[in-house]
mmCIF file of N, CA and C in Angstrom:
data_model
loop_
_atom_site.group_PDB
_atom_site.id
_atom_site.type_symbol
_atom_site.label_atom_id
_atom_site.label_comp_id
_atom_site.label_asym_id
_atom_site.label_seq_id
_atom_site.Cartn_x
_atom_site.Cartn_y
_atom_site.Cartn_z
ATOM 1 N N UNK A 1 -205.482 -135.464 78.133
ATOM 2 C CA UNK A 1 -205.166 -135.552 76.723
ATOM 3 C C UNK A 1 -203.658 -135.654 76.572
ATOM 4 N N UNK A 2 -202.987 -136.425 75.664
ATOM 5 C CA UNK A 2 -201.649 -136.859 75.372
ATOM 6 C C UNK A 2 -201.479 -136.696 74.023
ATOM 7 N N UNK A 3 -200.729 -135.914 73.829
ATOM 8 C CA UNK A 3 -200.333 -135.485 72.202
ATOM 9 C C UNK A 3 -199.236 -136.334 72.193
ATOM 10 N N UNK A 4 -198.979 -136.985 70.895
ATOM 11 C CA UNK A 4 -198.066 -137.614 70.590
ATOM 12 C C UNK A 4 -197.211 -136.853 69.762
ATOM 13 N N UNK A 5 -195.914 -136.846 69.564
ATOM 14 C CA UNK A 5 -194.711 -136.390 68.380
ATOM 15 C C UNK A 5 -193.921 -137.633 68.689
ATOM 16 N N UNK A 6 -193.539 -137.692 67.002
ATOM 17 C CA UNK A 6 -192.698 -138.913 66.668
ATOM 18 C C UNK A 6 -191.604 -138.296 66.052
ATOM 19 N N UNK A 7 -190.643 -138.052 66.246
ATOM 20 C CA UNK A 7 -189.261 -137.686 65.365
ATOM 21 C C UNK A 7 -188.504 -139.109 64.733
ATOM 22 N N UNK A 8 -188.597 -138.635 63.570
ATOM 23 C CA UNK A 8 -188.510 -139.698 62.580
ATOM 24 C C UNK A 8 -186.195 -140.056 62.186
ATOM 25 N N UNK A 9 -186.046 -138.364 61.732
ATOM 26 C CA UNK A 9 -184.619 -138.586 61.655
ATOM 27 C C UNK A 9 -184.597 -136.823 61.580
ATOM 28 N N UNK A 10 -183.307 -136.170 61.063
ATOM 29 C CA UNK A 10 -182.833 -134.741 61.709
ATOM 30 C C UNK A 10 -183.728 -133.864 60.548
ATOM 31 N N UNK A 11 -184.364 -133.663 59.951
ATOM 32 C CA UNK A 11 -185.275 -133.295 59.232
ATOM 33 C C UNK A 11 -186.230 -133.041 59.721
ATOM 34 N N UNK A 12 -187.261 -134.045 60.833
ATOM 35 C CA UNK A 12 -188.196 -133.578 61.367
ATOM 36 C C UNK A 12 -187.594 -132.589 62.725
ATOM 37 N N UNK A 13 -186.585 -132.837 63.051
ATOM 38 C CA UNK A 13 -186.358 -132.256 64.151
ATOM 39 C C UNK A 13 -185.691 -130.706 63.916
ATOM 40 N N UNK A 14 -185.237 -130.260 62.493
ATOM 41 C CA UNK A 14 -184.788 -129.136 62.132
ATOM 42 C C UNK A 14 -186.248 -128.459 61.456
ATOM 43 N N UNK A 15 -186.706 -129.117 60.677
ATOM 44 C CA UNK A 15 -187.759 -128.339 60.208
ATOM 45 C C UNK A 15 -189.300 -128.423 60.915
ATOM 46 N N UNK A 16 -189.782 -128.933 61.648
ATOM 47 C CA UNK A 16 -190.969 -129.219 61.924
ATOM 48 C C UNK A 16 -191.004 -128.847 63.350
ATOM 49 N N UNK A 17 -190.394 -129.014 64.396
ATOM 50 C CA UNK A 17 -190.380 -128.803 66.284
ATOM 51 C C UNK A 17 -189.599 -127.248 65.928
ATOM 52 N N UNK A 18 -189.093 -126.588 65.336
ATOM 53 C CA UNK A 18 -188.709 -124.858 65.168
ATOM 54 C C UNK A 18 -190.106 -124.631 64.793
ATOM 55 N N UNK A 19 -191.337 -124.897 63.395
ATOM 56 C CA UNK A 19 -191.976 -124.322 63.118
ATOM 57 C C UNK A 19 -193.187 -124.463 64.016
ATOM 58 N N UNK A 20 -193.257 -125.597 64.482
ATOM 59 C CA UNK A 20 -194.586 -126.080 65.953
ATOM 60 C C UNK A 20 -194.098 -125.171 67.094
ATOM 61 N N UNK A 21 -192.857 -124.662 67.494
ATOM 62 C CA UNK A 21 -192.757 -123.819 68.584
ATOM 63 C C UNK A 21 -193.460 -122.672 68.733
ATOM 64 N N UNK A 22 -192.633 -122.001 67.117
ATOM 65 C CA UNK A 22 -193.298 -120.362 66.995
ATOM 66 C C UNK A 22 -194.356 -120.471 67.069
ATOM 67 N N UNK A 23 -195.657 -121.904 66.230
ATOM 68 C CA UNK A 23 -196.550 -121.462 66.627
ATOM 69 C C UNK A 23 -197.165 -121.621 67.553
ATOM 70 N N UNK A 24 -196.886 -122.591 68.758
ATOM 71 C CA UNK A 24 -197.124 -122.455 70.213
ATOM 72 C C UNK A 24 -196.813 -120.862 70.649
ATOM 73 N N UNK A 25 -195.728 -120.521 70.486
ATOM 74 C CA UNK A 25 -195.350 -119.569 70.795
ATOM 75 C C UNK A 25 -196.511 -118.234 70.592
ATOM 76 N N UNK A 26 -196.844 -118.297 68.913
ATOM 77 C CA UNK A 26 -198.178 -117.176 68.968
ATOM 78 C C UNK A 26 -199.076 -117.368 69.347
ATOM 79 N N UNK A 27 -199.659 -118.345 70.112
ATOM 80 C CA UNK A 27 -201.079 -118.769 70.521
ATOM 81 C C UNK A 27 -200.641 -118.231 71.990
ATOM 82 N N UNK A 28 -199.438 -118.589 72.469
ATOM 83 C CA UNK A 28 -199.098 -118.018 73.934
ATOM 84 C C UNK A 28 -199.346 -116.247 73.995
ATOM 85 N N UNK A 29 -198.785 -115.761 72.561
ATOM 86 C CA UNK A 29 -199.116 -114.017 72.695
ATOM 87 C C UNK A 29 -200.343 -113.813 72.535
ATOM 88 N N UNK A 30 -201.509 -114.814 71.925
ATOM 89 C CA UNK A 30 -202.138 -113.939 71.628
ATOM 90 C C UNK A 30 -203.397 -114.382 72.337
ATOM 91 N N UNK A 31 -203.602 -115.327 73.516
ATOM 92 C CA UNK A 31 -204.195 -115.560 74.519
ATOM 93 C C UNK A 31 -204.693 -114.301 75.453
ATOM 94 N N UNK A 32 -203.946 -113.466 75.442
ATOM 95 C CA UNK A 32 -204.742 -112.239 76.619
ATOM 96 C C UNK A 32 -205.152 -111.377 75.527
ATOM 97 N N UNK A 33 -204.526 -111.451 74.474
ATOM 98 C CA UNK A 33 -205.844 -110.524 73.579
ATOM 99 C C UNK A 33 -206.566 -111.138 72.904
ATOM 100 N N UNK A 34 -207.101 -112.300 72.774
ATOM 101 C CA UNK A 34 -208.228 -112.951 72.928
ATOM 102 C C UNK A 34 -209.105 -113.033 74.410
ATOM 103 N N UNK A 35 -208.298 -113.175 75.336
ATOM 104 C CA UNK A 35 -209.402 -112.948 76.717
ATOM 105 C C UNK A 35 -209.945 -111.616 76.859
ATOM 106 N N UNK A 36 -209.474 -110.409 76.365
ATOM 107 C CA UNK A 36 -209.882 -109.043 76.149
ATOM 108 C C UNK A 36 -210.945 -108.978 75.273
ATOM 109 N N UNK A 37 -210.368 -109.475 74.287
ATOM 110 C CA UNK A 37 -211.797 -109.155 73.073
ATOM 111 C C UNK A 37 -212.999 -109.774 73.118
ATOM 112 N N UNK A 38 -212.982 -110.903 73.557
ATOM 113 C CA UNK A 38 -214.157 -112.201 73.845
ATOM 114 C C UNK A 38 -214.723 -111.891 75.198
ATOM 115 N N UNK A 39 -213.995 -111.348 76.221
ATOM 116 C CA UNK A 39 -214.201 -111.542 77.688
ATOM 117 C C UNK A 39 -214.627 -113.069 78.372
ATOM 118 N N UNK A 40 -213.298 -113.898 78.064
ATOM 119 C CA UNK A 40 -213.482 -115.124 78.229
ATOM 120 C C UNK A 40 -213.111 -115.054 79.819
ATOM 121 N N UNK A 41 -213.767 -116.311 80.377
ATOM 122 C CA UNK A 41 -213.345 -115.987 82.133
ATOM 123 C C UNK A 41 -211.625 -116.877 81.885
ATOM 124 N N UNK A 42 -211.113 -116.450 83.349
ATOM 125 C CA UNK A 42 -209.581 -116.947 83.850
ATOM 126 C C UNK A 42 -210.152 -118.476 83.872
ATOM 127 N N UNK A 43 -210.627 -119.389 83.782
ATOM 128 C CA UNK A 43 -210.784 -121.027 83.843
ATOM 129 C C UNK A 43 -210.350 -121.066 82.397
ATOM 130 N N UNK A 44 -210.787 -120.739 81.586
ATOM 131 C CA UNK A 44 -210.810 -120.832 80.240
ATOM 132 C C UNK A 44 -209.105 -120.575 79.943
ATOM 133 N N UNK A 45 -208.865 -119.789 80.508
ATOM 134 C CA UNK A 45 -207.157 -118.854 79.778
ATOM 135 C C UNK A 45 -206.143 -120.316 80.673
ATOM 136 N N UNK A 46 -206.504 -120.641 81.624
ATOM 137 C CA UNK A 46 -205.698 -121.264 82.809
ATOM 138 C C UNK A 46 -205.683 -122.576 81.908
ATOM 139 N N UNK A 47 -207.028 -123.448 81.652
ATOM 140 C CA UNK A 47 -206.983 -124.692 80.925
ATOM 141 C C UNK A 47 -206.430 -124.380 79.072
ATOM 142 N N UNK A 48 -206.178 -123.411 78.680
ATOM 143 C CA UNK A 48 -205.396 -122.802 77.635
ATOM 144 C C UNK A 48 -203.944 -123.103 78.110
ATOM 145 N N UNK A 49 -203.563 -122.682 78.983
ATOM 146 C CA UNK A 49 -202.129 -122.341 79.326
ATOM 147 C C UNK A 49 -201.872 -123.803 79.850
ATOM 148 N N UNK A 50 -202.386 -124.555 80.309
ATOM 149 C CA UNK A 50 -202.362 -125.913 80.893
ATOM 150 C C UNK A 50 -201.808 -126.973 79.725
ATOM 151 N N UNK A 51 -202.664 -126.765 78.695
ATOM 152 C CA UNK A 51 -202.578 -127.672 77.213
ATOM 153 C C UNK A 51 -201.465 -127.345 76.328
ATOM 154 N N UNK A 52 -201.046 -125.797 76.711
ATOM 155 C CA UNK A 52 -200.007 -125.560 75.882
ATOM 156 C C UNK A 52 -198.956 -125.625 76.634
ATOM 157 N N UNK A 53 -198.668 -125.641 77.625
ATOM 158 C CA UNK A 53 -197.689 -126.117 78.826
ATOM 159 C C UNK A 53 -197.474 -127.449 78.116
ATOM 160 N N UNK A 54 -198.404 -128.743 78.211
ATOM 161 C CA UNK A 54 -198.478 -130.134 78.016
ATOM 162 C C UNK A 54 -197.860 -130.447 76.495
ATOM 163 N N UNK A 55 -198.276 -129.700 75.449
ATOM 164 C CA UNK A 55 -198.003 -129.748 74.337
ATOM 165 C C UNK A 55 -195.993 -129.373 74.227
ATOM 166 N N UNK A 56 -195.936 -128.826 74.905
ATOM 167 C CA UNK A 56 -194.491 -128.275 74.833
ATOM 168 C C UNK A 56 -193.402 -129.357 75.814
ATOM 169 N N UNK A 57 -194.116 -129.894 76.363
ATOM 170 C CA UNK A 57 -193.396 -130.797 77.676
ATOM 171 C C UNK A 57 -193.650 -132.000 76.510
ATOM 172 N N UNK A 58 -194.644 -132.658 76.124
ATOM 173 C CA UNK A 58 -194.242 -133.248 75.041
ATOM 174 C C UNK A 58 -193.405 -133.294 73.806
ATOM 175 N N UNK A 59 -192.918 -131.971 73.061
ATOM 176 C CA UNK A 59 -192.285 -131.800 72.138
ATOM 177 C C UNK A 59 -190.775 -131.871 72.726
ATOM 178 N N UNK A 60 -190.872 -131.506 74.053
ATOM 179 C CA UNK A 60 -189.398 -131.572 74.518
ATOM 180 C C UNK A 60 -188.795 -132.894 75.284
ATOM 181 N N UNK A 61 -190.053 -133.789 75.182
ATOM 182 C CA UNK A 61 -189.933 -135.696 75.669
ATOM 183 C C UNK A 61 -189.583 -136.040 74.312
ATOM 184 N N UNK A 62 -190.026 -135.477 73.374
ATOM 185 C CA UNK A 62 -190.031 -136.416 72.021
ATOM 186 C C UNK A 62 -188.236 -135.800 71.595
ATOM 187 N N UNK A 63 -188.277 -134.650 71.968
ATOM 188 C CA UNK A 63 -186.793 -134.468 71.381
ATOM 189 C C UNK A 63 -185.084 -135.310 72.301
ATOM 190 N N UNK A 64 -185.547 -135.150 73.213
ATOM 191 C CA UNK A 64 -185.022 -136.082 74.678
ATOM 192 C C UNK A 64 -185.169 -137.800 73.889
ATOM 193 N N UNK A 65 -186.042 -138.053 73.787
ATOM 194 C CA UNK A 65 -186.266 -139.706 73.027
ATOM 195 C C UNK A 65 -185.329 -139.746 72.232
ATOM 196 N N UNK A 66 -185.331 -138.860 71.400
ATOM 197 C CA UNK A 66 -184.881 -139.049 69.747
ATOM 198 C C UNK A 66 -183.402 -138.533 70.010
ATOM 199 N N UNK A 67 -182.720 -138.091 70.898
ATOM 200 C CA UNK A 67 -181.446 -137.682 71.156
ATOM 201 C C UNK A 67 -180.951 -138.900 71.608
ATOM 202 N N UNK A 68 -181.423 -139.460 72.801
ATOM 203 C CA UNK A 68 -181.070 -140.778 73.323
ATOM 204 C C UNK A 68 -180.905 -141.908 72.382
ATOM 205 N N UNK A 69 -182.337 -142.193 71.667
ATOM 206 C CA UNK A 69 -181.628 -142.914 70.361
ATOM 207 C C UNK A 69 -180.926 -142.963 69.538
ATOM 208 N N UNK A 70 -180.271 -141.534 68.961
ATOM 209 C CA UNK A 70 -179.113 -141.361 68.482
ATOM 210 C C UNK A 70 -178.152 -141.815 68.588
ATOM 211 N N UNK A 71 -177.710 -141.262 70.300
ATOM 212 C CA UNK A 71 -176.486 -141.019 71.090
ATOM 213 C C UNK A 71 -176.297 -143.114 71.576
ATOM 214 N N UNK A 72 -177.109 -143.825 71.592
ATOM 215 C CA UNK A 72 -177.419 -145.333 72.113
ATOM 216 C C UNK A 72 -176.809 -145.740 70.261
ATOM 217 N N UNK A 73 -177.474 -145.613 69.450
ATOM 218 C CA UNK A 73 -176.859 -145.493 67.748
ATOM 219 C C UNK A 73 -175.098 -145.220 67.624
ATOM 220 N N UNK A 74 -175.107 -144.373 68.204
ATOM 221 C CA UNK A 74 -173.836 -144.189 68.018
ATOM 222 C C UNK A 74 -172.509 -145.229 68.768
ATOM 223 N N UNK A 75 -173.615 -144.825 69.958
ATOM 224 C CA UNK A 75 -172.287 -146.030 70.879
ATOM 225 C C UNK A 75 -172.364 -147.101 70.412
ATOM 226 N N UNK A 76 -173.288 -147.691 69.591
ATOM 227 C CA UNK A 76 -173.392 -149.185 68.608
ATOM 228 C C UNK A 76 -172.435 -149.408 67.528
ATOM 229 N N UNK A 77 -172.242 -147.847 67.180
ATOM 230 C CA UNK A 77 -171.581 -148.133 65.756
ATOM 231 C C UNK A 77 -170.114 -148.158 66.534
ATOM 232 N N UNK A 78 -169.989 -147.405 67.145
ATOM 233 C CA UNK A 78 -168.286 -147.634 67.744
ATOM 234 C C UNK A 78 -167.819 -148.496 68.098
ATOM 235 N N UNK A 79 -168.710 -149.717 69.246
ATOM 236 C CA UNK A 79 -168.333 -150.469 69.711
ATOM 237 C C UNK A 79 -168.033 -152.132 68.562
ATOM 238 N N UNK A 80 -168.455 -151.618 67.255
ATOM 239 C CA UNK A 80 -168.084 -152.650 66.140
ATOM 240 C C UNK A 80 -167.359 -152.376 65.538
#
């Protein structure tokens, strides 16, 4: 599975990849107390931690993209 993020201009990247972190971020805390309460097996928590690994390696390709296009933007405008 391949999640896509598109950063559009500094708006999505100030308001929207801060608020998608934290909530990566609480699904990361609250994974072992969901495997406690449910008694889900370790395959289950591992392919959890796998997707949210992937999801985050994506948000941090899409921010890498969108820096490069900037920084390629910029050296355009200087060189005219």
């Amino acid at each position: 599975m391949k999640l896509a993020f598109e950063i559009n201009d500094e708006l999505d990247l100030t308001d929207e990849i801060p608020s998608l972190l934290n909530n990566i971020s609480t699904l990361v805390l609250a994974l072992p107390h969901l495997q406690k309460a449910t008694n889900m097996n370790s395959d289950v928590m591992i392919n959890a931690g796998y997707f949210l690994s992937g999801v985050i390696d994506d948000i941090a390709e899409a921010v890498s993209q969108y820096a490069e296009k900037k920084l390629a933007e910029k050296k355009e405008e200087e060189q005219k």
